[in-house]
Tab-separated table of C-alpha atoms and ligand atoms in Angstrom:
chain	number	residue	atom	x	y	z
A	1	UNK	CA	-19.706	-12.509	27.952
A	2	UNK	CA	-15.630	-13.572	27.291
A	3	UNK	CA	-12.732	-12.808	28.251
A	4	UNK	CA	-10.704	-11.608	25.308
A	5	UNK	CA	-6.630	-11.670	24.065
A	6	UNK	CA	-6.267	-11.490	20.499
A	7	UNK	CA	-3.226	-12.198	19.034
A	8	UNK	CA	-1.902	-10.321	15.593
A	9	UNK	CA	0.760	-11.427	13.289
A	10	UNK	CA	0.833	-9.578	9.727
A	11	UNK	CA	0.642	-6.778	7.865
A	12	UNK	CA	-0.969	-3.213	8.963
A	13	UNK	CA	-4.389	-4.284	7.246
A	14	UNK	CA	-4.717	-7.102	9.926
A	15	UNK	CA	-3.400	-4.980	13.145
A	16	UNK	CA	-6.489	-3.106	11.912
A	17	UNK	CA	-8.677	-6.281	11.380
A	18	UNK	CA	-7.921	-6.530	14.800
A	19	UNK	CA	-9.260	-3.533	16.242
A	20	UNK	CA	-12.265	-3.730	14.529
A	21	UNK	CA	-12.693	-7.478	15.966
A	22	UNK	CA	-12.038	-5.670	18.958
A	23	UNK	CA	-14.746	-3.079	19.196
A	24	UNK	CA	-17.216	-5.775	17.334
A	25	UNK	CA	-16.974	-7.742	20.583
A	26	UNK	CA	-16.485	-4.746	23.121
A	27	UNK	CA	-19.576	-3.791	21.513
A	28	UNK	CA	-21.482	-6.996	22.415
A	29	UNK	CA	-20.097	-6.898	25.993
A	30	UNK	CA	-17.255	-8.902	25.701
A	31	UNK	CA	-14.033	-7.948	28.165
A	32	UNK	CA	-10.010	-7.266	26.024
A	33	UNK	CA	-8.200	-8.426	28.482
A	34	UNK	CA	-3.972	-8.034	27.046
A	35	UNK	CA	-2.548	-11.128	29.196
A	36	UNK	CA	-3.509	-14.339	27.621
A	37	UNK	CA	-3.588	-15.866	30.806
A	38	UNK	CA	-6.195	-14.239	31.957
A	39	UNK	CA	-8.830	-14.767	28.467
A	40	UNK	CA	-11.271	-17.563	28.086
A	41	UNK	CA	-10.890	-16.782	25.326
A	42	UNK	CA	-8.010	-16.529	22.554
A	43	UNK	CA	-8.351	-15.948	19.160
A	44	UNK	CA	-5.368	-15.488	16.673
A	45	UNK	CA	-5.134	-13.181	12.745
A	46	UNK	CA	-2.651	-14.587	11.035
A	47	UNK	CA	-1.201	-13.674	7.736
A	48	UNK	CA	-0.582	-15.947	4.654
A	49	UNK	CA	1.043	-14.082	2.242
A	50	UNK	CA	4.437	-16.183	3.475
A	51	UNK	CA	4.783	-20.032	4.346
A	52	UNK	CA	6.998	-18.752	7.001
A	53	UNK	CA	4.916	-16.537	8.771
A	54	UNK	CA	1.945	-20.366	8.773
A	55	UNK	CA	4.614	-21.484	10.516
A	56	UNK	CA	4.678	-19.237	13.448
A	57	UNK	CA	1.079	-19.662	13.252
A	58	UNK	CA	0.379	-23.185	13.907
A	59	UNK	CA	3.404	-23.076	16.552
A	60	UNK	CA	1.427	-20.496	18.042
A	61	UNK	CA	-2.102	-22.203	17.652
A	62	UNK	CA	-0.788	-25.206	20.001
A	63	UNK	CA	0.916	-23.462	22.259
A	64	UNK	CA	-3.091	-23.334	23.726
A	65	UNK	CA	-3.525	-26.899	22.819
A	66	UNK	CA	-3.012	-28.011	27.031
A	67	UNK	CA	-5.501	-25.089	27.946
A	68	UNK	CA	-8.244	-25.968	25.810
A	69	UNK	CA	-8.053	-29.497	26.849
A	70	UNK	CA	-8.085	-29.035	30.737
A	71	UNK	CA	-9.320	-25.929	31.135
A	72	UNK	CA	-12.798	-25.998	31.085
A	73	UNK	CA	-15.010	-23.256	28.863
A	74	UNK	CA	-11.272	-21.821	27.279
A	75	UNK	CA	-11.942	-21.491	23.592
A	76	UNK	CA	-9.096	-21.035	21.064
A	77	UNK	CA	-10.430	-18.745	17.500
A	78	UNK	CA	-8.719	-18.041	14.561
A	79	UNK	CA	-9.674	-15.163	12.397
A	80	UNK	CA	-7.501	-13.623	9.371
A	81	UNK	CA	-5.739	-14.504	5.746
A	82	UNK	CA	-4.565	-17.631	7.287
A	83	UNK	CA	-8.483	-18.080	8.121
A	84	UNK	CA	-9.425	-17.768	5.069
A	85	UNK	CA	-7.349	-19.548	3.090
A	86	UNK	CA	-6.741	-22.802	4.746
A	87	UNK	CA	-9.635	-22.239	7.702
A	88	UNK	CA	-11.540	-25.281	6.970
A	89	UNK	CA	-8.326	-27.613	7.056
A	90	UNK	CA	-6.590	-26.693	10.048
A	91	UNK	CA	-10.277	-26.928	12.099
A	92	UNK	CA	-10.568	-30.705	10.617
A	93	UNK	CA	-6.914	-31.464	11.164
A	94	UNK	CA	-6.597	-29.197	15.004
A	95	UNK	CA	-8.894	-30.477	17.697
A	96	UNK	CA	-8.383	-27.433	19.780
A	97	UNK	CA	-9.163	-24.982	17.463
A	98	UNK	CA	-12.808	-24.507	17.311
A	99	UNK	CA	-13.578	-21.527	15.086
A	100	UNK	CA	-12.224	-20.207	12.234
A	101	UNK	CA	-13.247	-17.013	10.851
A	102	UNK	CA	-12.441	-15.047	7.264
A	103	UNK	CA	-10.947	-11.239	6.543
A	104	UNK	CA	-14.648	-10.147	5.860
A	105	UNK	CA	-16.745	-11.558	7.640
A	106	UNK	CA	-15.014	-11.317	11.481
A	107	UNK	CA	-17.239	-8.677	12.053
A	108	UNK	CA	-19.893	-11.466	13.171
A	109	UNK	CA	-17.436	-12.410	15.888
A	110	UNK	CA	-20.323	-11.538	18.657
A	111	UNK	CA	-22.081	-14.136	16.857
A	112	UNK	CA	-20.005	-16.554	16.837
A	113	UNK	CA	-19.444	-16.446	20.341
A	114	UNK	CA	-22.501	-16.517	21.247
A	115	UNK	CA	-22.783	-19.554	18.766
A	116	UNK	CA	-20.100	-21.107	21.044
A	117	UNK	CA	-21.804	-20.638	24.211
A	118	UNK	CA	-24.887	-22.442	23.001
A	119	UNK	CA	-22.440	-25.563	22.669
A	120	UNK	CA	-24.497	-25.915	18.977
A	121	UNK	CA	-21.396	-25.703	17.185
A	122	UNK	CA	-17.500	-26.124	18.822
A	123	UNK	CA	-16.629	-25.346	15.253
A	124	UNK	CA	-17.764	-22.475	12.754
A	125	UNK	CA	-16.320	-22.124	10.056
A	126	UNK	CA	-17.446	-18.001	7.739
A	127	UNK	CA	-15.099	-17.492	5.047
A	128	UNK	CA	-15.814	-15.716	1.295
A	129	UNK	CA	-19.325	-13.195	0.782
A	130	UNK	CA	-19.289	-8.843	0.133
A	131	UNK	CA	-21.014	-8.483	2.862
A	132	UNK	CA	-18.835	-7.035	4.697
A	133	UNK	CA	-17.203	-4.371	3.729
A	134	UNK	CA	-15.092	-2.159	3.767
A	135	UNK	CA	-16.446	-0.643	6.833
A	136	UNK	CA	-16.191	-4.727	8.210
A	137	UNK	CA	-20.369	-4.204	9.018
A	138	UNK	CA	-19.850	-0.650	10.892
A	139	UNK	CA	-22.121	2.597	9.579
A	140	UNK	CA	-20.680	5.040	11.971
A	141	UNK	CA	-16.528	5.281	12.672
A	142	UNK	CA	-15.355	3.874	15.536
A	143	UNK	CA	-15.237	4.881	19.016
A	144	UNK	CA	-12.262	3.977	20.989
A	145	UNK	CA	-9.118	4.867	20.260
A	146	UNK	CA	-5.464	5.203	22.628
A	147	UNK	CA	-2.812	6.455	21.172
A	148	UNK	CA	-1.211	8.299	18.489
A	149	UNK	CA	-1.386	6.613	15.316
A	150	UNK	CA	-3.690	5.078	13.461
A	151	UNK	CA	-4.702	3.028	10.811
A	152	UNK	CA	-8.203	3.712	8.212
A	153	UNK	CA	-8.908	1.403	6.301
A	154	UNK	CA	-10.140	3.163	3.204
A	155	UNK	CA	-9.768	-0.090	0.521
A	156	UNK	CA	-9.691	-3.978	0.336
A	157	UNK	CA	-9.141	-6.197	-0.936
A	158	UNK	CA	-6.875	-5.702	-4.561
A	159	UNK	CA	-7.557	-6.563	-7.771
A	160	UNK	CA	-4.224	-7.869	-9.847
A	161	UNK	CA	-3.087	-10.869	-10.117
A	162	UNK	CA	0.275	-10.787	-9.095
A	163	UNK	CA	1.278	-14.092	-9.479
A	164	UNK	CA	3.212	-15.182	-6.339
A	165	UNK	CA	0.754	-13.243	-4.602
A	166	UNK	CA	-2.729	-14.974	-2.063
A	167	UNK	CA	-3.618	-11.733	-1.496
A	168	UNK	CA	-6.708	-12.090	-4.365
A	169	UNK	CA	-8.058	-15.286	-2.963
A	170	UNK	CA	-7.711	-14.558	1.190
A	171	UNK	CA	-8.747	-10.259	0.792
A	172	UNK	CA	-11.049	-10.513	-2.585
A	173	UNK	CA	-11.102	-7.695	-4.419
A	174	UNK	CA	-11.207	-4.507	-3.974
A	175	UNK	CA	-14.068	-2.415	-2.585
A	176	UNK	CA	-13.106	1.153	-1.605
A	177	UNK	CA	-14.959	2.849	1.017
A	178	UNK	CA	-16.928	6.193	-0.038
A	179	UNK	CA	-14.888	9.076	1.276
A	180	UNK	CA	-17.243	10.930	2.439
A	181	UNK	CA	-17.204	8.204	5.113
A	182	UNK	CA	-13.058	7.229	5.162
A	183	UNK	CA	-12.704	11.679	5.729
A	184	UNK	CA	-15.246	11.016	8.980
A	185	UNK	CA	-13.366	8.268	10.562
A	186	UNK	CA	-10.536	10.539	10.280
A	187	UNK	CA	-12.135	13.657	11.884
A	188	UNK	CA	-13.136	11.454	14.735
A	189	UNK	CA	-10.098	9.310	15.418
A	190	UNK	CA	-8.188	12.868	15.765
A	191	UNK	CA	-11.340	14.289	17.631
A	192	UNK	CA	-10.295	11.469	19.566
A	193	UNK	CA	-6.102	12.001	20.194
A	194	UNK	CA	-4.855	10.415	17.084
A	195	UNK	CA	-1.934	12.426	15.396
A	196	UNK	CA	-0.685	10.234	12.734
A	197	UNK	CA	-3.344	8.513	10.645
A	198	UNK	CA	-1.867	5.757	7.551
A	199	UNK	CA	-5.214	5.376	4.694
A	200	UNK	CA	-4.877	1.833	4.653
A	201	UNK	CA	-5.304	-0.486	0.979
A	202	UNK	CA	-3.304	-3.456	-0.228
A	203	UNK	CA	-3.159	-1.432	-3.850
A	204	UNK	CA	-4.101	2.419	-2.443
A	205	UNK	CA	-3.567	4.179	-5.623
A	206	UNK	CA	-6.039	2.896	-7.432
A	207	UNK	CA	-8.750	4.361	-4.277
A	208	UNK	CA	-12.196	4.868	-5.758
A	209	UNK	CA	-11.111	3.552	-9.509
A	210	UNK	CA	-14.329	2.005	-9.953
A	211	UNK	CA	-16.233	4.751	-8.753
A	212	UNK	CA	-15.058	7.470	-9.521
A	213	UNK	CA	-12.756	8.492	-6.731
A	214	UNK	CA	-9.215	9.019	-6.179
A	215	UNK	CA	-6.575	8.912	-3.734
A	216	UNK	CA	-5.423	12.648	-4.825
A	217	UNK	CA	-9.629	13.507	-3.755
A	218	UNK	CA	-9.102	12.126	-0.984
A	219	UNK	CA	-5.965	13.788	0.863
A	220	UNK	CA	-8.118	16.802	-0.422
A	221	UNK	CA	-11.562	16.133	1.212
A	222	UNK	CA	-9.810	14.649	4.433
A	223	UNK	CA	-7.552	17.608	4.393
A	224	UNK	CA	-10.684	20.277	4.617
A	225	UNK	CA	-13.123	18.236	6.716
A	226	UNK	CA	-10.269	17.662	9.714
A	227	UNK	CA	-8.643	20.391	9.936
A	228	UNK	CA	-5.702	21.288	12.518
A	229	UNK	CA	-7.645	22.037	15.383
A	230	UNK	CA	-8.673	18.264	15.712
A	231	UNK	CA	-4.820	17.576	16.653
A	232	UNK	CA	-4.528	15.567	13.379
A	233	UNK	CA	-0.744	16.250	12.179
A	234	UNK	CA	0.250	13.832	9.377
A	235	UNK	CA	-1.446	11.720	7.236
A	236	UNK	CA	0.634	8.802	5.104
A	237	UNK	CA	-1.044	5.784	2.456
A	238	UNK	CA	0.211	2.662	1.441
A	239	UNK	CA	0.593	0.858	0.204
A	240	UNK	CA	1.660	2.265	-3.128
A	241	UNK	CA	1.016	0.634	-6.771
A	242	UNK	CA	3.945	1.627	-9.108
A	243	UNK	CA	1.859	1.316	-12.315
A	244	UNK	CA	-1.607	3.260	-10.158
A	245	UNK	CA	0.837	6.420	-8.961
A	246	UNK	CA	-0.237	9.665	-10.762
A	247	UNK	CA	1.360	12.934	-11.336
A	248	UNK	CA	-2.599	14.452	-9.567
A	249	UNK	CA	-1.354	12.159	-6.161
A	250	UNK	CA	2.104	13.249	-6.862
A	251	UNK	CA	0.383	16.684	-7.422
A	252	UNK	CA	-1.147	16.271	-3.785
A	253	UNK	CA	1.224	15.011	-1.899
A	254	UNK	CA	3.186	18.409	-2.647
A	255	UNK	CA	0.825	20.484	-2.143
A	256	UNK	CA	-1.441	19.452	1.352
A	257	UNK	CA	1.921	20.486	4.314
A	258	UNK	CA	-0.240	17.784	6.393
A	259	UNK	CA	0.237	14.730	4.453
A	260	UNK	CA	4.238	12.937	4.497
A	261	UNK	CA	6.604	12.923	1.895
A	262	UNK	CA	6.626	9.110	2.572
A	263	UNK	CA	5.778	6.604	-0.417
A	264	UNK	CA	5.877	2.808	-0.349
A	265	UNK	CA	5.771	1.747	-3.551
A	266	UNK	CA	7.806	-1.965	-3.888
A	267	UNK	CA	9.040	-2.693	-6.952
A	268	UNK	CA	9.312	-6.417	-6.322
A	269	UNK	CA	12.553	-7.068	-8.286
A	270	UNK	CA	15.243	-4.671	-11.011
A	271	UNK	CA	14.509	-7.479	-13.699
A	272	UNK	CA	12.307	-7.408	-16.375
A	273	UNK	CA	11.892	-11.372	-16.562
A	274	UNK	CA	11.538	-11.342	-13.609
A	275	UNK	CA	8.926	-9.109	-13.168
A	276	UNK	CA	7.456	-10.180	-16.538
A	277	UNK	CA	6.529	-13.796	-14.666
A	278	UNK	CA	5.379	-11.421	-11.759
A	279	UNK	CA	3.166	-9.902	-13.787
A	280	UNK	CA	3.834	-6.472	-12.227
A	281	UNK	CA	2.439	-4.434	-15.426
A	282	UNK	CA	5.350	-2.533	-15.575
A	283	UNK	CA	9.556	-3.028	-16.343
A	284	UNK	CA	12.388	-1.668	-14.670
A	285	UNK	CA	11.827	1.801	-17.388
A	286	UNK	CA	8.624	1.901	-16.167
A	287	UNK	CA	9.124	2.047	-12.080
A	288	UNK	CA	12.204	4.546	-12.698
A	289	UNK	CA	10.419	6.576	-14.885
A	290	UNK	CA	7.621	7.072	-11.670
A	291	UNK	CA	10.178	7.686	-8.966
A	292	UNK	CA	12.156	9.750	-11.498
A	293	UNK	CA	8.408	11.779	-11.163
A	294	UNK	CA	8.028	11.103	-7.408
A	295	UNK	CA	11.078	12.193	-6.429
A	296	UNK	CA	10.567	16.012	-9.132
A	297	UNK	CA	6.886	16.477	-8.213
A	298	UNK	CA	7.517	16.108	-4.243
A	299	UNK	CA	11.138	17.179	-4.213
A	300	UNK	CA	12.215	16.156	-0.673
A	301	UNK	CA	10.374	12.741	-0.260
A	302	UNK	CA	11.326	9.644	0.217
A	303	UNK	CA	9.973	6.738	-1.343
A	304	UNK	CA	10.532	3.032	0.822
A	305	UNK	CA	9.988	-0.686	-1.568
A	306	UNK	CA	10.122	-4.483	-1.082
A	307	UNK	CA	11.874	-6.648	-2.971
A	308	UNK	CA	11.018	-11.134	-3.437
A	309	UNK	CA	14.390	-12.580	-3.898
A	310	UNK	CA	14.253	-16.024	-5.235
A	311	UNK	CA	11.480	-15.365	-7.799
A	312	UNK	CA	11.120	-19.277	-9.649
A	313	UNK	CA	14.176	-19.126	-12.363
A	314	UNK	CA	15.615	-15.743	-11.071
A	315	UNK	CA	19.386	-15.820	-12.539
A	316	UNK	CA	22.209	-14.182	-10.812
A	317	UNK	CA	22.596	-11.660	-13.210
A	318	UNK	CA	18.519	-10.943	-12.530
A	319	UNK	CA	19.561	-10.338	-8.824
A	320	UNK	CA	21.793	-7.959	-10.047
A	321	UNK	CA	19.549	-6.062	-12.001
A	322	UNK	CA	18.439	-6.288	-8.405
A	323	UNK	CA	21.337	-5.272	-6.335
A	324	UNK	CA	21.835	-2.131	-9.138
A	325	UNK	CA	17.999	-0.924	-9.204
A	326	UNK	CA	18.750	-0.991	-5.277
A	327	UNK	CA	22.135	0.820	-6.066
A	328	UNK	CA	20.664	3.391	-8.512
A	329	UNK	CA	17.355	4.122	-6.192
A	330	UNK	CA	18.347	5.123	-3.077
A	331	UNK	CA	15.644	4.215	-0.901
A	332	UNK	CA	14.767	5.275	2.198
A	333	UNK	CA	14.666	1.285	2.842
A	334	UNK	CA	13.579	-1.491	1.566
A	335	UNK	CA	12.401	-4.846	3.015
A	336	UNK	CA	13.340	-8.058	1.556
A	337	UNK	CA	11.084	-11.007	1.128
A	338	UNK	CA	12.883	-14.711	0.160
A	339	UNK	CA	10.127	-15.901	-2.222
A	340	UNK	CA	7.441	-18.550	-0.279
A	341	UNK	CA	5.187	-20.757	-3.211
A	342	UNK	CA	1.762	-19.739	-1.744
A	343	UNK	CA	-0.496	-22.717	-2.984
A	344	UNK	CA	-3.273	-22.069	-5.914
A	345	UNK	CA	-1.093	-18.577	-7.038
A	346	UNK	CA	-0.666	-18.774	-10.490
A	347	UNK	CA	3.677	-18.646	-10.070
A	348	UNK	CA	2.875	-21.925	-7.218
A	349	UNK	CA	0.954	-23.555	-10.546
A	350	UNK	CA	3.361	-22.499	-12.928
A	351	UNK	CA	6.966	-22.515	-12.018
A	352	UNK	CA	9.060	-24.622	-9.919
A	353	UNK	CA	10.789	-23.314	-6.818
A	354	UNK	CA	14.201	-23.708	-8.274
A	355	UNK	CA	16.324	-21.052	-6.112
A	356	UNK	CA	17.496	-23.090	-3.015
A	357	UNK	CA	17.144	-21.983	0.066
A	358	UNK	CA	20.377	-21.070	0.580
A	359	UNK	CA	21.231	-19.238	-2.416
A	360	UNK	CA	17.362	-17.243	-1.519
A	361	UNK	CA	18.697	-16.273	2.442
A	362	UNK	CA	22.137	-15.035	0.044
A	363	UNK	CA	20.912	-12.966	-1.740
A	364	UNK	CA	18.245	-11.395	1.281
A	365	UNK	CA	21.551	-10.580	3.035
A	366	UNK	CA	23.001	-8.970	-0.021
A	367	UNK	CA	20.741	-6.432	-0.502
A	368	UNK	CA	19.923	-5.544	2.769
A	369	UNK	CA	23.687	-5.146	2.884
A	370	UNK	CA	23.307	-3.092	0.333
A	371	UNK	CA	20.835	-1.252	1.716
A	372	UNK	CA	22.314	-0.560	4.342
A	373	UNK	CA	24.941	1.523	2.696
A	374	UNK	CA	23.039	3.411	0.776
A	375	UNK	CA	20.779	3.984	3.561
A	376	UNK	CA	23.810	5.429	5.513
A	377	UNK	CA	25.200	7.524	2.955
A	378	UNK	CA	20.962	8.877	2.935
A	379	UNK	CA	21.635	9.535	6.881
A	380	UNK	CA	24.916	11.347	6.799
A	381	UNK	CA	23.661	13.336	4.368
A	382	UNK	CA	21.590	14.748	6.563
A	383	UNK	CA	23.632	15.802	9.900
A	384	UNK	CA	23.036	18.943	10.664
A	385	UNK	CA	20.195	19.244	9.171
A	386	UNK	CA	16.853	20.301	11.317
A	387	UNK	CA	14.216	17.691	11.098
A	388	UNK	CA	10.520	18.273	12.132
A	389	UNK	CA	9.860	14.899	14.309
A	390	UNK	CA	6.587	13.528	15.201
A	391	UNK	CA	7.289	12.415	18.452
A	392	UNK	CA	5.829	8.731	19.940
A	393	UNK	CA	7.256	8.730	23.380
A	394	UNK	CA	9.877	6.859	25.051
A	395	UNK	CA	12.352	4.561	23.015
A	396	UNK	CA	11.847	0.646	23.479
A	397	UNK	CA	15.774	-0.021	23.787
A	398	UNK	CA	16.470	2.801	25.816
A	399	UNK	CA	14.489	4.602	28.544
A	400	UNK	CA	16.556	7.635	28.356
A	401	UNK	CA	15.157	8.352	24.913
A	402	UNK	CA	12.526	9.021	23.123
A	403	UNK	CA	12.250	7.918	19.738
A	404	UNK	CA	9.628	10.223	16.871
A	405	UNK	CA	9.470	9.546	13.327
A	406	UNK	CA	10.393	12.423	10.443
A	407	UNK	CA	7.580	12.574	7.868
A	408	UNK	CA	10.045	10.765	4.715
A	409	UNK	CA	9.404	7.939	8.272
A	410	UNK	CA	13.187	8.372	8.867
A	411	UNK	CA	13.104	7.222	12.399
A	412	UNK	CA	14.939	9.890	15.116
A	413	UNK	CA	16.469	9.231	18.485
A	414	UNK	CA	16.729	12.222	20.676
A	415	UNK	CA	16.447	12.681	24.427
A	416	UNK	CA	13.728	12.874	27.062
A	417	UNK	CA	12.205	15.586	27.128
A	418	UNK	CA	12.753	17.635	30.687
A	419	UNK	CA	10.675	15.612	33.246
A	420	UNK	CA	6.748	16.830	34.180
A	421	UNK	CA	7.414	18.045	29.704
A	422	UNK	CA	5.240	15.119	27.960
A	423	UNK	CA	5.683	15.496	24.022
A	424	UNK	CA	4.215	12.323	22.322
A	425	UNK	CA	2.563	13.529	19.946
A	426	UNK	CA	4.120	17.163	19.459
A	427	UNK	CA	5.713	18.005	16.520
A	428	UNK	CA	9.286	18.422	17.709
A	429	UNK	CA	12.079	20.057	15.553
A	430	UNK	CA	15.002	18.465	15.650
A	431	UNK	CA	18.919	19.174	14.758
A	432	UNK	CA	20.934	15.759	13.371
A	433	UNK	CA	24.491	14.951	15.005
A	434	UNK	CA	24.828	11.202	13.419
A	435	UNK	CA	23.105	8.950	11.437
A	436	UNK	CA	23.234	4.513	11.041
A	437	UNK	CA	21.478	3.419	8.405
A	438	UNK	CA	18.240	3.185	10.170
A	439	UNK	CA	18.085	5.478	12.512
A	440	UNK	CA	19.077	9.936	13.387
A	441	UNK	CA	21.052	10.656	16.341
A	442	UNK	CA	19.359	14.710	16.478
A	443	UNK	CA	19.165	17.466	19.551
A	444	UNK	CA	16.076	19.088	20.266
A	445	UNK	CA	16.655	22.788	17.680
A	446	UNK	CA	17.842	25.851	19.012
A	447	UNK	CA	15.488	28.768	18.435
A	448	UNK	CA	17.175	31.681	19.124
A	449	UNK	CA	15.546	32.569	22.263
A	450	UNK	CA	17.619	29.464	23.345
A	451	UNK	CA	14.127	27.201	23.833
A	452	UNK	CA	14.466	24.485	22.833
A	453	UNK	CA	11.519	24.622	19.430
A	454	UNK	CA	7.846	22.318	20.229
A	455	UNK	CA	6.064	25.036	18.009
A	456	UNK	CA	4.319	23.785	14.168
A	457	UNK	CA	6.716	25.583	11.753
A	458	UNK	CA	4.767	25.976	8.335
A	459	UNK	CA	6.181	22.937	6.851
A	460	UNK	CA	6.416	25.004	2.991
A	461	UNK	CA	8.790	27.958	4.920
A	462	UNK	CA	12.229	26.225	3.789
A	463	UNK	CA	13.815	28.718	6.205
A	464	UNK	CA	13.822	26.205	9.356
A	465	UNK	CA	15.312	23.602	7.059
B	1	LIG	N1	6.949	-14.665	-1.320
B	1	LIG	C1	7.665	-14.133	-0.525
B	1	LIG	N2	6.962	-12.801	-0.492
B	1	LIG	C2	5.682	-12.128	-0.682
B	1	LIG	N3	4.867	-10.994	-0.652
B	1	LIG	C3	4.301	-10.971	-1.284
B	1	LIG	N4	4.472	-11.882	-1.411
B	1	LIG	C4	4.940	-13.019	-1.543
B	1	LIG	C5	5.778	-14.420	-1.441
B	1	LIG	N5	4.927	-15.139	-2.345
B	1	LIG	C6	6.190	-10.162	-0.446
B	1	LIG	C7	5.661	-8.543	-1.816
B	1	LIG	C8	4.864	-8.053	-0.909
B	1	LIG	C9	5.364	-7.805	0.500
B	1	LIG	C10	4.150	-7.507	1.237
B	1	LIG	O1	5.049	-9.323	1.273
B	1	LIG	O2	7.422	-8.076	-2.169
B	1	LIG	O3	5.124	-6.613	-1.526
B	2	LIG	FE1	-0.436	-8.949	-4.552
B	2	LIG	FE2	-0.392	-8.238	-6.522
B	2	LIG	FE3	-2.218	-6.965	-5.316
B	2	LIG	FE4	0.378	-6.395	-4.261
B	2	LIG	S1	-0.915	-5.666	-6.281
B	2	LIG	S2	-1.533	-7.310	-2.874
B	2	LIG	S3	1.148	-8.470	-4.540
B	2	LIG	S4	-1.326	-9.304	-6.152
């Protein structure tokens, strides 16, 4: 039996895959260790969406070279998107790497470890395949979970072909999990202590479209099958493609109190010319129309977005269109990425990466500075309001304070609860006292009796706002 340490890079889907891999290994009798020095098998789960991520992974792998060469029995493996895309080449290039396992095969890790023990292979490569499906080869819901937040993958892969994106290559086409199975997993995680569950899918609004299911229907099913008594207080979902966000989905978000009024709906650019070359399937006006629909159908909702700067051919004028979108859209938060050509993608094949890195960096900084101003204005407007916050625990930066999040995904910092009280996983009612562009600084809001309110008010009742 091995002592296994997992290192994860990348998105929430990768983090979830690491949890599932850990569970499969634990089920097979291996021991998971938090300290990599104790491990005799290290598995790096790596992302491939941008070149920068791959470089970090390579240097992380190289740090194990010495141990692989000097410690008898130490083994090193790679899983995830990077393994799927480049596993074969990496195995050939890195003599200290023992195996690479792709995004749709990692549930077979116990088998791979057995083969390592048999010494028959040293190197194993498994890529492609669809047999794992979105449940990653697991028939039933997961049993192990710690912490108040949990992720549930409801669909995997993506059928879009945005010209810059490697996801369809490394994660394959869309496969959705049956609603009943997804709801059962949410229920079992809630019963195991999860208070906030995030449904994951690369393009989650397309959930079930090939099978006659919908995300709105799934949210309603989960709401019915996972009653309040299980302890589930919040349900989220990411990531939304602007083209697939429907009025029906907005209606479900608006009408189910436990569904967070938050959408992560990446625009990627504010320029029609760039959006067309990105093959996003919408133009600026269509994006703004979706945004207006969400704001109307889900009052008070917050929208976060992703942007790529320095896409091939992006002129200063195109970039200013993006700046203008950020100035007018009122995003809760944005994530900005410098374009990174990914081998095998249409953009890398058809267009020269012609925006110099220094210019990409300038555009990145500029866009973030614009959002910082907008975020600060939004935050200041919330001063004096009361917010229902899911308490997560002590702030990693300041042990005297706690952090939590609003349904709109705003981070709140507040004084630690009185000693002896553990508010982790509780909804607390807080009053906003000051704000930066990303954080709201709060105090407990008091009800008439002077007690800090810890109850769960009816979110449809606006009197507490
Ligand atoms: N270069 C830069 N950013 C990218 N993203 C995806 N592919 C690339 C790429 N080749 C960004 C998109 C996506 C986020 C997860 O990563 O903005 O929404
Ligand atoms: Fe990539 Fe586009 Fe699919 Fe998102 S929608 S995963 S950006 S191809």
